């Protein structure tokens, strides 16, 4: 009987060592695969998310006047910041005029009198301008500068 206990005691550690090795091997495979997948996903995102480089600035020749809420109005002058990819040729500003008129018409003076309000509306305008001035996956406009901004 003493011999039987010794052989079972010796056999049990061998099974747990084999099981431990299998668990470690599986953990390495899973972690290695996850790490490789994360590496390739992050690598592709950083390659496609390059920030555009500032190019020329195209100023609008005329200011526009937009009707605001409650009988107020906004007189607005602007310039578009183009990307370097567009070269030295100025973009057509007619679409920018339309986007600005649509975005600011009917806004309240209170919304435009705070920095938070102006920043929020400007972010929305820039997003629409970038979308409108992206041709064949080539972004032509990256920002807008306000050269005059008068409410009354």
PDB file of N, CA, C and O in Angstrom, residues 21-70:
ATOM      1  N   UNK A  21       1.659  23.733 -18.431  1.00  0.00           N
ATOM      2  CA  UNK A  21       2.343  24.072 -19.684  1.00  0.00           C
ATOM      3  C   UNK A  21       1.322  24.378 -20.793  1.00  0.00           C
ATOM      4  O   UNK A  21       1.500  25.302 -21.577  1.00  0.00           O
ATOM      5  N   UNK A  22       0.250  23.607 -20.840  1.00  0.00           N
ATOM      6  CA  UNK A  22      -0.790  23.823 -21.852  1.00  0.00           C
ATOM      7  C   UNK A  22      -1.473  25.173 -21.616  1.00  0.00           C
ATOM      8  O   UNK A  22      -1.700  25.947 -22.560  1.00  0.00           O
ATOM      9  N   UNK A  23      -1.783  25.496 -20.378  1.00  0.00           N
ATOM     10  CA  UNK A  23      -2.430  26.769 -20.048  1.00  0.00           C
ATOM     11  C   UNK A  23      -1.511  27.938 -20.410  1.00  0.00           C
ATOM     12  O   UNK A  23      -1.948  28.935 -21.000  1.00  0.00           O
ATOM     13  N   UNK A  24      -0.237  27.823 -20.088  1.00  0.00           N
ATOM     14  CA  UNK A  24       0.723  28.889 -20.413  1.00  0.00           C
ATOM     15  C   UNK A  24       0.850  29.054 -21.926  1.00  0.00           C
ATOM     16  O   UNK A  24       0.866  30.172 -22.438  1.00  0.00           O
ATOM     17  N   UNK A  25       0.928  27.940 -22.648  1.00  0.00           N
ATOM     18  CA  UNK A  25       1.044  28.003 -24.110  1.00  0.00           C
ATOM     19  C   UNK A  25      -0.185  28.666 -24.722  1.00  0.00           C
ATOM     20  O   UNK A  25      -0.078  29.520 -25.621  1.00  0.00           O
ATOM     21  N   UNK A  26      -1.367  28.316 -24.252  1.00  0.00           N
ATOM     22  CA  UNK A  26      -2.595  28.925 -24.760  1.00  0.00           C
ATOM     23  C   UNK A  26      -2.642  30.420 -24.440  1.00  0.00           C
ATOM     24  O   UNK A  26      -3.051  31.238 -25.278  1.00  0.00           O
ATOM     25  N   UNK A  27      -2.228  30.794 -23.247  1.00  0.00           N
ATOM     26  CA  UNK A  27      -2.216  32.211 -22.864  1.00  0.00           C
ATOM     27  C   UNK A  27      -1.271  32.999 -23.757  1.00  0.00           C
ATOM     28  O   UNK A  27      -1.583  34.116 -24.191  1.00  0.00           O
ATOM     29  N   UNK A  28      -0.098  32.436 -24.054  1.00  0.00           N
ATOM     30  CA  UNK A  28       0.856  33.118 -24.938  1.00  0.00           C
ATOM     31  C   UNK A  28       0.308  33.287 -26.345  1.00  0.00           C
ATOM     32  O   UNK A  28       0.479  34.339 -26.969  1.00  0.00           O
ATOM     33  N   UNK A  29      -0.375  32.263 -26.847  1.00  0.00           N
ATOM     34  CA  UNK A  29      -0.956  32.348 -28.187  1.00  0.00           C
ATOM     35  C   UNK A  29      -2.042  33.422 -28.237  1.00  0.00           C
ATOM     36  O   UNK A  29      -2.083  34.252 -29.150  1.00  0.00           O
ATOM     37  N   UNK A  30      -2.906  33.426 -27.228  1.00  0.00           N
ATOM     38  CA  UNK A  30      -3.992  34.409 -27.198  1.00  0.00           C
ATOM     39  C   UNK A  30      -3.437  35.823 -27.052  1.00  0.00           C
ATOM     40  O   UNK A  30      -3.829  36.741 -27.782  1.00  0.00           O
ATOM     41  N   UNK A  31      -2.528  36.034 -26.121  1.00  0.00           N
ATOM     42  CA  UNK A  31      -1.954  37.366 -25.917  1.00  0.00           C
ATOM     43  C   UNK A  31      -1.145  37.820 -27.124  1.00  0.00           C
ATOM     44  O   UNK A  31      -1.199  38.980 -27.514  1.00  0.00           O
ATOM     45  N   UNK A  32      -0.401  36.906 -27.714  1.00  0.00           N
ATOM     46  CA  UNK A  32       0.390  37.255 -28.900  1.00  0.00           C
ATOM     47  C   UNK A  32      -0.495  37.642 -30.077  1.00  0.00           C
ATOM     48  O   UNK A  32      -0.251  38.618 -30.776  1.00  0.00           O
ATOM     49  N   UNK A  33      -1.574  36.903 -30.281  1.00  0.00           N
ATOM     50  CA  UNK A  33      -2.503  37.223 -31.364  1.00  0.00           C
ATOM     51  C   UNK A  33      -3.201  38.545 -31.132  1.00  0.00           C
ATOM     52  O   UNK A  33      -3.376  39.350 -32.045  1.00  0.00           O
ATOM     53  N   UNK A  34      -3.606  38.783 -29.893  1.00  0.00           N
ATOM     54  CA  UNK A  34      -4.254  40.054 -29.558  1.00  0.00           C
ATOM     55  C   UNK A  34      -3.306  41.224 -29.717  1.00  0.00           C
ATOM     56  O   UNK A  34      -3.678  42.282 -30.220  1.00  0.00           O
ATOM     57  N   UNK A  35      -2.081  41.047 -29.291  1.00  0.00           N
ATOM     58  CA  UNK A  35      -1.078  42.113 -29.434  1.00  0.00           C
ATOM     59  C   UNK A  35      -0.788  42.418 -30.893  1.00  0.00           C
ATOM     60  O   UNK A  35      -0.693  43.578 -31.292  1.00  0.00           O
ATOM     61  N   UNK A  36      -0.664  41.377 -31.705  1.00  0.00           N
ATOM     62  CA  UNK A  36      -0.399  41.586 -33.135  1.00  0.00           C
ATOM     63  C   UNK A  36      -1.592  42.274 -33.800  1.00  0.00           C
ATOM     64  O   UNK A  36      -1.430  43.184 -34.616  1.00  0.00           O
ATOM     65  N   UNK A  37      -2.806  41.846 -33.433  1.00  0.00           N
ATOM     66  CA  UNK A  37      -4.001  42.477 -34.008  1.00  0.00           C
ATOM     67  C   UNK A  37      -4.088  43.944 -33.634  1.00  0.00           C
ATOM     68  O   UNK A  37      -4.394  44.803 -34.468  1.00  0.00           O
ATOM     69  N   UNK A  38      -3.822  44.255 -32.373  1.00  0.00           N
ATOM     70  CA  UNK A  38      -3.856  45.656 -31.932  1.00  0.00           C
ATOM     71  C   UNK A  38      -2.794  46.475 -32.650  1.00  0.00           C
ATOM     72  O   UNK A  38      -3.042  47.619 -33.051  1.00  0.00           O
ATOM     73  N   UNK A  39      -1.621  45.909 -32.841  1.00  0.00           N
ATOM     74  CA  UNK A  39      -0.544  46.619 -33.533  1.00  0.00           C
ATOM     75  C   UNK A  39      -0.953  46.993 -34.952  1.00  0.00           C
ATOM     76  O   UNK A  39      -0.792  48.124 -35.396  1.00  0.00           O
ATOM     77  N   UNK A  40      -1.512  46.042 -35.686  1.00  0.00           N
ATOM     78  CA  UNK A  40      -1.894  46.316 -37.069  1.00  0.00           C
ATOM     79  C   UNK A  40      -3.072  47.268 -37.163  1.00  0.00           C
ATOM     80  O   UNK A  40      -3.146  48.092 -38.069  1.00  0.00           O
ATOM     81  N   UNK A  41      -4.005  47.188 -36.208  1.00  0.00           N
ATOM     82  CA  UNK A  41      -5.143  48.111 -36.227  1.00  0.00           C
ATOM     83  C   UNK A  41      -4.686  49.534 -35.929  1.00  0.00           C
ATOM     84  O   UNK A  41      -5.124  50.475 -36.579  1.00  0.00           O
ATOM     85  N   UNK A  42      -3.833  49.702 -34.945  1.00  0.00           N
ATOM     86  CA  UNK A  42      -3.343  51.038 -34.600  1.00  0.00           C
ATOM     87  C   UNK A  42      -2.446  51.594 -35.686  1.00  0.00           C
ATOM     88  O   UNK A  42      -2.452  52.782 -35.965  1.00  0.00           O
ATOM     89  N   UNK A  43      -1.669  50.742 -36.310  1.00  0.00           N
ATOM     90  CA  UNK A  43      -0.774  51.185 -37.373  1.00  0.00           C
ATOM     91  C   UNK A  43      -1.566  51.714 -38.559  1.00  0.00           C
ATOM     92  O   UNK A  43      -1.250  52.758 -39.117  1.00  0.00           O
ATOM     93  N   UNK A  44      -2.642  51.034 -38.938  1.00  0.00           N
ATOM     94  CA  UNK A  44      -3.430  51.484 -40.082  1.00  0.00           C
ATOM     95  C   UNK A  44      -4.181  52.775 -39.757  1.00  0.00           C
ATOM     96  O   UNK A  44      -4.344  53.623 -40.617  1.00  0.00           O
ATOM     97  N   UNK A  45      -4.655  52.947 -38.509  1.00  0.00           N
ATOM     98  CA  UNK A  45      -5.341  54.180 -38.124  1.00  0.00           C
ATOM     99  C   UNK A  45      -4.411  55.377 -38.172  1.00  0.00           C
ATOM    100  O   UNK A  45      -4.779  56.443 -38.638  1.00  0.00           O
ATOM    101  N   UNK A  46      -3.196  55.231 -37.699  1.00  0.00           N
ATOM    102  CA  UNK A  46      -2.268  56.369 -37.675  1.00  0.00           C
ATOM    103  C   UNK A  46      -1.822  56.741 -39.082  1.00  0.00           C
ATOM    104  O   UNK A  46      -1.532  57.889 -39.357  1.00  0.00           O
ATOM    105  N   UNK A  47      -1.776  55.786 -39.975  1.00  0.00           N
ATOM    106  CA  UNK A  47      -1.365  56.086 -41.339  1.00  0.00           C
ATOM    107  C   UNK A  47      -2.444  56.864 -42.084  1.00  0.00           C
ATOM    108  O   UNK A  47      -2.144  57.733 -42.892  1.00  0.00           O
ATOM    109  N   UNK A  48      -3.715  56.570 -41.803  1.00  0.00           N
ATOM    110  CA  UNK A  48      -4.796  57.245 -42.517  1.00  0.00           C
ATOM    111  C   UNK A  48      -5.209  58.550 -41.847  1.00  0.00           C
ATOM    112  O   UNK A  48      -5.879  59.358 -42.455  1.00  0.00           O
ATOM    113  N   UNK A  49      -4.836  58.762 -40.595  1.00  0.00           N
ATOM    114  CA  UNK A  49      -5.286  59.931 -39.858  1.00  0.00           C
ATOM    115  C   UNK A  49      -4.240  61.046 -39.841  1.00  0.00           C
ATOM    116  O   UNK A  49      -4.128  61.769 -38.870  1.00  0.00           O
ATOM    117  N   UNK A  50      -3.497  61.186 -40.902  1.00  0.00           N
ATOM    118  CA  UNK A  50      -2.516  62.265 -40.961  1.00  0.00           C
ATOM    119  C   UNK A  50      -3.239  63.604 -41.021  1.00  0.00           C
ATOM    120  O   UNK A  50      -4.190  63.787 -41.773  1.00  0.00           O
ATOM    121  N   UNK A  51      -2.761  64.529 -40.238  1.00  0.00           N
ATOM    122  CA  UNK A  51      -3.362  65.863 -40.232  1.00  0.00           C
ATOM    123  C   UNK A  51      -2.944  66.605 -41.496  1.00  0.00           C
ATOM    124  O   UNK A  51      -1.797  66.513 -41.928  1.00  0.00           O
ATOM    125  N   UNK A  52      -3.867  67.341 -42.103  1.00  0.00           N
ATOM    126  CA  UNK A  52      -3.508  68.090 -43.304  1.00  0.00           C
ATOM    127  C   UNK A  52      -2.538  69.222 -42.974  1.00  0.00           C
ATOM    128  O   UNK A  52      -2.534  69.757 -41.875  1.00  0.00           O
ATOM    129  N   UNK A  53      -1.729  69.567 -43.961  1.00  0.00           N
ATOM    130  CA  UNK A  53      -0.751  70.638 -43.803  1.00  0.00           C
ATOM    131  C   UNK A  53      -1.352  71.920 -44.357  1.00  0.00           C
ATOM    132  O   UNK A  53      -1.962  71.929 -45.430  1.00  0.00           O
ATOM    133  N   UNK A  54      -1.181  73.005 -43.612  1.00  0.00           N
ATOM    134  CA  UNK A  54      -1.756  74.292 -43.996  1.00  0.00           C
ATOM    135  C   UNK A  54      -1.164  74.777 -45.310  1.00  0.00           C
ATOM    136  O   UNK A  54       0.043  74.762 -45.517  1.00  0.00           O
ATOM    137  N   UNK A  55      -2.051  75.230 -46.179  1.00  0.00           N
ATOM    138  CA  UNK A  55      -1.651  75.797 -47.457  1.00  0.00           C
ATOM    139  C   UNK A  55      -1.971  77.281 -47.500  1.00  0.00           C
ATOM    140  O   UNK A  55      -1.832  77.983 -46.502  1.00  0.00           O
ATOM    141  N   UNK A  56      -2.457  77.738 -48.634  1.00  0.00           N
ATOM    142  CA  UNK A  56      -2.764  79.161 -48.793  1.00  0.00           C
ATOM    143  C   UNK A  56      -4.079  79.501 -48.081  1.00  0.00           C
ATOM    144  O   UNK A  56      -4.891  78.629 -47.787  1.00  0.00           O
ATOM    145  N   UNK A  57      -4.261  80.780 -47.812  1.00  0.00           N
ATOM    146  CA  UNK A  57      -5.491  81.281 -47.216  1.00  0.00           C
ATOM    147  C   UNK A  57      -6.203  82.106 -48.280  1.00  0.00           C
ATOM    148  O   UNK A  57      -5.639  83.044 -48.833  1.00  0.00           O
ATOM    149  N   UNK A  58      -7.454  81.750 -48.558  1.00  0.00           N
ATOM    150  CA  UNK A  58      -8.241  82.449 -49.563  1.00  0.00           C
ATOM    151  C   UNK A  58      -9.290  83.304 -48.870  1.00  0.00           C
ATOM    152  O   UNK A  58     -10.202  82.786 -48.235  1.00  0.00           O
ATOM    153  N   UNK A  59      -9.149  84.614 -48.968  1.00  0.00           N
ATOM    154  CA  UNK A  59     -10.068  85.540 -48.310  1.00  0.00           C
ATOM    155  C   UNK A  59     -11.258  85.840 -49.218  1.00  0.00           C
ATOM    156  O   UNK A  59     -11.111  85.986 -50.436  1.00  0.00           O
ATOM    157  N   UNK A  60     -12.422  85.949 -48.611  1.00  0.00           N
ATOM    158  CA  UNK A  60     -13.628  86.331 -49.337  1.00  0.00           C
ATOM    159  C   UNK A  60     -13.561  87.825 -49.633  1.00  0.00           C
ATOM    160  O   UNK A  60     -13.170  88.617 -48.774  1.00  0.00           O
ATOM    161  N   UNK A  61     -13.938  88.209 -50.840  1.00  0.00           N
ATOM    162  CA  UNK A  61     -13.904  89.619 -51.230  1.00  0.00           C
ATOM    163  C   UNK A  61     -14.975  90.437 -50.529  1.00  0.00           C
ATOM    164  O   UNK A  61     -14.762  91.601 -50.208  1.00  0.00           O
ATOM    165  N   UNK A  62     -16.121  89.823 -50.285  1.00  0.00           N
ATOM    166  CA  UNK A  62     -17.255  90.546 -49.708  1.00  0.00           C
ATOM    167  C   UNK A  62     -17.652  89.956 -48.367  1.00  0.00           C
ATOM    168  O   UNK A  62     -17.510  88.754 -48.143  1.00  0.00           O
ATOM    169  N   UNK A  63     -18.182  90.811 -47.506  1.00  0.00           N
ATOM    170  CA  UNK A  63     -18.787  90.316 -46.277  1.00  0.00           C
ATOM    171  C   UNK A  63     -20.225  89.936 -46.592  1.00  0.00           C
ATOM    172  O   UNK A  63     -20.801  90.396 -47.586  1.00  0.00           O
ATOM    173  N   UNK A  64     -20.796  89.089 -45.766  1.00  0.00           N
ATOM    174  CA  UNK A  64     -22.192  88.711 -45.952  1.00  0.00           C
ATOM    175  C   UNK A  64     -22.985  89.175 -44.732  1.00  0.00           C
ATOM    176  O   UNK A  64     -22.445  89.294 -43.632  1.00  0.00           O
ATOM    177  N   UNK A  65     -24.250  89.467 -44.959  1.00  0.00           N
ATOM    178  CA  UNK A  65     -25.143  89.867 -43.884  1.00  0.00           C
ATOM    179  C   UNK A  65     -26.214  88.802 -43.764  1.00  0.00           C
ATOM    180  O   UNK A  65     -26.874  88.458 -44.743  1.00  0.00           O
ATOM    181  N   UNK A  66     -26.370  88.293 -42.545  1.00  0.00           N
ATOM    182  CA  UNK A  66     -27.298  87.185 -42.297  1.00  0.00           C
ATOM    183  C   UNK A  66     -28.326  87.617 -41.265  1.00  0.00           C
ATOM    184  O   UNK A  66     -27.976  88.241 -40.260  1.00  0.00           O
ATOM    185  N   UNK A  67     -29.583  87.285 -41.508  1.00  0.00           N
ATOM    186  CA  UNK A  67     -30.647  87.580 -40.559  1.00  0.00           C
ATOM    187  C   UNK A  67     -30.587  86.591 -39.406  1.00  0.00           C
ATOM    188  O   UNK A  67     -30.607  85.383 -39.605  1.00  0.00           O
ATOM    189  N   UNK A  68     -30.535  87.137 -38.204  1.00  0.00           N
ATOM    190  CA  UNK A  68     -30.557  86.319 -36.997  1.00  0.00           C
ATOM    191  C   UNK A  68     -31.967  86.322 -36.427  1.00  0.00           C
ATOM    192  O   UNK A  68     -32.865  86.971 -36.966  1.00  0.00           O
ATOM    193  N   UNK A  69     -32.164  85.653 -35.325  1.00  0.00           N
ATOM    194  CA  UNK A  69     -33.479  85.619 -34.675  1.00  0.00           C
ATOM    195  C   UNK A  69     -33.792  86.973 -34.040  1.00  0.00           C
ATOM    196  O   UNK A  69     -32.889  87.749 -33.721  1.00  0.00           O
ATOM    197  N   UNK A  70     -35.045  87.248 -33.866  1.00  0.00           N
ATOM    198  CA  UNK A  70     -35.542  88.438 -33.160  1.00  0.00           C
ATOM    199  C   UNK A  70     -35.138  89.753 -33.814  1.00  0.00           C
ATOM    200  O   UNK A  70     -34.878  90.745 -33.131  1.00  0.00           O
TER     201      UNK A  70
END
